[in-house]
mmCIF file of C-alpha atoms in Angstrom:
data_model
loop_
_atom_site.group_PDB
_atom_site.id
_atom_site.type_symbol
_atom_site.label_atom_id
_atom_site.label_comp_id
_atom_site.label_asym_id
_atom_site.label_seq_id
_atom_site.Cartn_x
_atom_site.Cartn_y
_atom_site.Cartn_z
ATOM 1 C CA MET A 1 -37.908 -77.386 34.944
ATOM 2 C CA ALA A 2 -37.424 -74.798 37.892
ATOM 3 C CA ILE A 3 -37.224 -71.256 37.089
ATOM 4 C CA GLY A 4 -36.430 -68.607 39.558
ATOM 5 C CA CYS A 5 -38.552 -65.212 40.886
ATOM 6 C CA ALA A 6 -37.697 -63.206 38.347
ATOM 7 C CA LYS A 7 -39.284 -65.012 35.790
ATOM 8 C CA ALA A 8 -42.636 -65.998 38.058
ATOM 9 C CA ILE A 9 -42.926 -62.145 38.951
ATOM 10 C CA GLN A 10 -42.523 -61.190 35.198
ATOM 11 C CA ASP A 11 -45.723 -63.974 34.643
ATOM 12 C CA TRP A 12 -47.558 -62.686 37.798
ATOM 13 C CA GLU A 13 -47.292 -58.851 36.032
ATOM 14 C CA ALA A 14 -48.740 -60.629 32.709
ATOM 15 C CA LYS A 15 -51.319 -62.874 34.432
ATOM 16 C CA LYS A 16 -52.327 -59.550 36.947
ATOM 17 C CA SER A 17 -51.808 -57.364 33.963
ATOM 18 C CA ALA A 18 -50.233 -55.324 36.721
ATOM 19 C CA ARG A 19 -47.116 -53.515 38.070
ATOM 20 C CA ALA A 20 -45.226 -55.403 40.497
ATOM 21 C CA SER A 21 -42.953 -53.033 42.067
ATOM 22 C CA GLU A 22 -46.402 -50.897 43.094
ATOM 23 C CA ALA A 23 -48.326 -53.959 44.671
ATOM 24 C CA THR A 24 -48.315 -54.792 48.557
ATOM 25 C CA GLU A 25 -49.434 -57.708 48.116
ATOM 26 C CA ILE A 26 -47.519 -60.642 45.811
ATOM 27 C CA ARG A 27 -48.990 -64.643 45.956
ATOM 28 C CA LEU A 28 -46.058 -66.619 44.013
ATOM 29 C CA CYS A 29 -47.478 -70.005 45.546
ATOM 30 C CA ALA A 30 -47.830 -73.761 43.985
ATOM 31 C CA TRP A 31 -46.257 -72.078 40.936
ATOM 32 C CA ASN A 32 -46.044 -74.204 37.756
ATOM 33 C CA PRO A 33 -43.140 -74.400 37.096
ATOM 34 C CA PRO A 34 -42.158 -74.431 40.758
ATOM 35 C CA ILE A 35 -39.410 -71.461 41.824
ATOM 36 C CA ASN A 36 -36.630 -73.073 43.032
ATOM 37 C CA LYS A 37 -34.759 -69.642 43.575
ATOM 38 C CA MET A 38 -35.145 -66.304 45.252
ATOM 39 C CA ASP A 39 -33.264 -64.053 42.944
ATOM 40 C CA GLN A 40 -32.580 -60.662 41.962
ATOM 41 C CA GLY A 41 -35.883 -60.627 40.785
ATOM 42 C CA LEU A 42 -37.380 -59.755 44.161
ATOM 43 C CA ASN A 43 -35.649 -56.386 44.617
ATOM 44 C CA GLN A 44 -38.086 -54.434 42.556
ATOM 45 C CA LEU A 45 -40.725 -55.691 45.164
ATOM 46 C CA THR A 46 -40.254 -52.221 46.946
ATOM 47 C CA SER A 47 -44.108 -52.193 47.746
ATOM 48 C CA CYS A 48 -45.075 -55.429 49.068
ATOM 49 C CA THR A 49 -45.531 -56.016 52.470
ATOM 50 C CA LYS A 50 -46.614 -59.685 52.032
ATOM 51 C CA LEU A 51 -44.816 -61.731 49.723
ATOM 52 C CA SER A 52 -46.281 -65.825 49.681
ATOM 53 C CA LEU A 53 -43.847 -68.220 48.011
ATOM 54 C CA SER A 54 -45.561 -71.499 49.449
ATOM 55 C CA THR A 55 -45.286 -74.537 47.953
ATOM 56 C CA ASN A 56 -42.112 -74.363 45.241
ATOM 57 C CA SER A 57 -38.620 -75.952 45.562
ATOM 58 C CA LEU A 58 -36.831 -72.937 47.552
ATOM 59 C CA ASP A 59 -34.398 -74.243 49.399
ATOM 60 C CA LYS A 60 -32.608 -70.764 50.562
ATOM 61 C CA ILE A 61 -34.255 -67.579 51.658
ATOM 62 C CA MET A 62 -32.227 -64.439 49.991
ATOM 63 C CA ASN A 63 -32.073 -61.475 47.915
ATOM 64 C CA LEU A 64 -34.594 -59.540 50.166
ATOM 65 C CA SER A 65 -32.938 -56.379 50.577
ATOM 66 C CA ASN A 66 -35.073 -54.177 48.865
ATOM 67 C CA LEU A 67 -38.066 -55.171 50.378
ATOM 68 C CA LYS A 68 -38.275 -52.433 53.136
ATOM 69 C CA ASN A 69 -42.091 -52.222 54.037
ATOM 70 C CA LEU A 70 -42.416 -56.432 53.919
ATOM 71 C CA LYS A 71 -44.541 -57.541 57.069
ATOM 72 C CA ILE A 72 -45.399 -61.050 56.135
ATOM 73 C CA LEU A 73 -43.085 -63.753 54.606
ATOM 74 C CA SER A 74 -44.424 -67.231 53.575
ATOM 75 C CA LEU A 75 -42.415 -69.878 52.542
ATOM 76 C CA GLY A 76 -44.174 -72.629 53.427
ATOM 77 C CA ARG A 77 -44.195 -75.898 51.717
ATOM 78 C CA ASN A 78 -40.378 -75.463 50.413
ATOM 79 C CA ILE A 79 -37.170 -77.573 51.093
ATOM 80 C CA ILE A 80 -35.466 -74.718 53.273
ATOM 81 C CA ARG A 81 -33.434 -76.061 55.577
ATOM 82 C CA LYS A 82 -31.597 -72.678 57.709
ATOM 83 C CA ILE A 83 -33.095 -69.412 58.700
ATOM 84 C CA THR A 84 -30.747 -66.875 56.791
ATOM 85 C CA GLY A 85 -31.164 -63.669 54.885
ATOM 86 C CA LEU A 86 -33.787 -62.332 57.643
ATOM 87 C CA ASP A 87 -31.024 -59.686 59.059
ATOM 88 C CA GLU A 88 -32.833 -57.139 55.868
ATOM 89 C CA VAL A 89 -35.903 -56.994 56.788
ATOM 90 C CA GLY A 90 -35.718 -57.826 60.274
ATOM 91 C CA ALA A 91 -36.420 -54.136 61.272
ATOM 92 C CA THR A 92 -40.686 -54.705 59.732
ATOM 93 C CA LEU A 93 -41.378 -58.437 59.477
ATOM 94 C CA GLU A 94 -44.023 -59.011 61.601
ATOM 95 C CA GLN A 95 -45.012 -62.775 60.805
ATOM 96 C CA LEU A 96 -43.345 -65.902 59.133
ATOM 97 C CA TRP A 97 -44.906 -68.774 58.042
ATOM 98 C CA ILE A 98 -42.501 -71.145 57.339
ATOM 99 C CA SER A 99 -43.765 -74.546 57.984
ATOM 100 C CA TYR A 100 -43.519 -78.243 56.400
ATOM 101 C CA ASN A 101 -39.488 -77.691 55.567
ATOM 102 C CA LEU A 102 -36.411 -78.865 56.983
ATOM 103 C CA ILE A 103 -35.612 -76.886 59.488
ATOM 104 C CA GLU A 104 -33.296 -77.696 62.482
ATOM 105 C CA LYS A 105 -32.228 -74.828 63.822
ATOM 106 C CA LEU A 106 -33.384 -71.058 65.012
ATOM 107 C CA ASP A 107 -30.490 -69.450 64.522
ATOM 108 C CA GLY A 108 -30.753 -66.668 62.275
ATOM 109 C CA ILE A 109 -33.978 -65.500 63.475
ATOM 110 C CA GLN A 110 -32.758 -63.145 66.268
ATOM 111 C CA SER A 111 -33.253 -60.199 63.470
ATOM 112 C CA CYS A 112 -36.677 -59.935 63.599
ATOM 113 C CA VAL A 113 -36.925 -57.628 66.324
ATOM 114 C CA ARG A 114 -40.964 -57.107 65.451
ATOM 115 C CA LEU A 115 -42.246 -60.647 64.817
ATOM 116 C CA ASN A 116 -45.248 -61.280 66.660
ATOM 117 C CA THR A 117 -45.978 -64.789 64.764
ATOM 118 C CA LEU A 118 -43.890 -67.707 63.711
ATOM 119 C CA PHE A 119 -45.245 -70.744 61.860
ATOM 120 C CA ILE A 120 -42.762 -73.571 62.063
ATOM 121 C CA SER A 121 -44.699 -76.493 62.661
ATOM 122 C CA ASN A 122 -43.715 -79.720 61.092
ATOM 123 C CA ASN A 123 -39.961 -79.310 60.681
ATOM 124 C CA LYS A 124 -37.063 -80.784 62.032
ATOM 125 C CA ILE A 125 -36.206 -79.117 65.380
ATOM 126 C CA LYS A 126 -35.557 -81.499 67.950
ATOM 127 C CA ASN A 127 -33.473 -79.449 70.650
ATOM 128 C CA TRP A 128 -35.609 -77.578 72.927
ATOM 129 C CA GLU A 129 -32.076 -74.695 73.179
ATOM 130 C CA GLU A 130 -33.212 -74.483 69.755
ATOM 131 C CA VAL A 131 -36.909 -72.889 71.032
ATOM 132 C CA SER A 132 -35.397 -71.141 73.969
ATOM 133 C CA ARG A 133 -33.645 -68.726 70.928
ATOM 134 C CA LEU A 134 -37.186 -67.703 70.696
ATOM 135 C CA ASN A 135 -37.456 -66.123 74.377
ATOM 136 C CA GLN A 136 -35.214 -63.099 73.100
ATOM 137 C CA LEU A 137 -37.928 -62.087 70.350
ATOM 138 C CA GLY A 138 -40.175 -60.116 72.917
ATOM 139 C CA SER A 139 -42.906 -59.187 70.225
ATOM 140 C CA LEU A 140 -43.239 -62.573 69.674
ATOM 141 C CA LYS A 141 -46.701 -63.330 70.839
ATOM 142 C CA ASN A 142 -48.311 -66.833 68.518
ATOM 143 C CA LEU A 143 -45.859 -69.589 67.576
ATOM 144 C CA LEU A 144 -46.551 -72.616 65.863
ATOM 145 C CA LEU A 145 -44.183 -75.688 66.771
ATOM 146 C CA ALA A 146 -46.627 -78.961 66.754
ATOM 147 C CA GLY A 147 -45.210 -81.355 64.180
ATOM 148 C CA ASN A 148 -41.691 -81.146 65.445
ATOM 149 C CA PRO A 149 -39.803 -83.550 66.629
ATOM 150 C CA ILE A 150 -39.824 -82.004 70.219
ATOM 151 C CA TYR A 151 -42.954 -82.762 70.242
ATOM 152 C CA GLU A 152 -42.372 -86.638 70.460
ATOM 153 C CA GLY A 153 -43.326 -87.863 73.583
ATOM 154 C CA TYR A 154 -45.674 -85.821 74.964
ATOM 155 C CA THR A 155 -49.284 -84.963 74.923
ATOM 156 C CA LYS A 156 -50.656 -81.439 73.205
ATOM 157 C CA GLU A 157 -51.760 -80.936 76.828
ATOM 158 C CA ASP A 158 -47.699 -81.369 78.140
ATOM 159 C CA VAL A 159 -46.103 -80.349 75.963
ATOM 160 C CA LYS A 160 -47.720 -76.772 76.335
ATOM 161 C CA PRO A 161 -45.550 -75.955 79.830
ATOM 162 C CA GLN A 162 -42.764 -77.582 77.574
ATOM 163 C CA VAL A 163 -42.644 -74.655 75.599
ATOM 164 C CA ILE A 164 -43.753 -71.712 77.969
ATOM 165 C CA ARG A 165 -40.805 -72.614 80.366
ATOM 166 C CA ARG A 166 -38.691 -71.594 77.444
ATOM 167 C CA CYS A 167 -40.776 -68.630 76.072
ATOM 168 C CA GLY A 168 -43.021 -66.886 78.407
ATOM 169 C CA GLN A 169 -43.657 -64.293 75.985
ATOM 170 C CA ILE A 170 -46.088 -66.726 73.845
ATOM 171 C CA ASP A 171 -49.917 -65.961 74.208
ATOM 172 C CA VAL A 172 -51.467 -68.682 71.561
ATOM 173 C CA LEU A 173 -49.710 -71.904 71.027
ATOM 174 C CA ASP A 174 -50.124 -74.261 68.332
ATOM 175 C CA GLY A 175 -53.601 -72.176 67.831
ATOM 176 C CA THR A 176 -54.562 -72.499 71.243
ATOM 177 C CA ILE A 177 -54.715 -69.536 73.691
ATOM 178 C CA VAL A 178 -52.201 -70.244 76.307
ATOM 179 C CA SER A 179 -53.877 -71.114 79.516
ATOM 180 C CA ASP A 180 -53.241 -69.550 83.024
ATOM 181 C CA GLN A 181 -52.691 -72.695 84.151
ATOM 182 C CA VAL A 182 -50.357 -73.571 81.458
ATOM 183 C CA ARG A 183 -48.696 -70.630 82.691
ATOM 184 C CA LYS A 184 -48.327 -71.668 86.360
ATOM 185 C CA LEU A 185 -47.098 -75.753 85.222
ATOM 186 C CA ALA A 186 -44.227 -73.804 83.305
ATOM 187 C CA GLU A 187 -43.166 -71.500 86.176
ATOM 188 C CA GLU A 188 -43.194 -74.766 88.289
ATOM 189 C CA MET A 189 -40.892 -76.491 85.981
ATOM 190 C CA LYS A 190 -38.450 -73.456 86.417
ATOM 191 C CA ASP A 191 -37.860 -74.607 90.207
#
């Protein structure tokens, strides 16, 4: 058995003795039973700046249109295959935590013009062209990409210049500050 966000929010309000519409942070992680749909119930979260829906059974990102203040969206450990539905929060979203899903392509993320942090490790990204798409996100500084098929065949140190040559704006890659040496190696690869 699974439930939608509307029921989970109702349960959250009962547990917290608070109104979800007034809360700035809503944490519905590992909900029991698991949440399987981002339904219209999310529309009431107008004050929410951080929404955590990790470790559920979500397969699609949707119904974020009323979350005009959303800065952090946590969707790790679900079964999401595509990045969609972010257009509605693209102007405010600063962090997207979406590791441990089934994502292969990064189209759909370009609308997130303020995104500075993207945790997308342990997904199914196997094409370097997808990583190159992130270069369009000028504010993106912190990227967690480890555990994706594109890293296979590389050592931890050898993969860093591969990423930085495609996304030069990144300052922190896989939890480590990007060194001048890595930047130099990335620049040499461009020639």
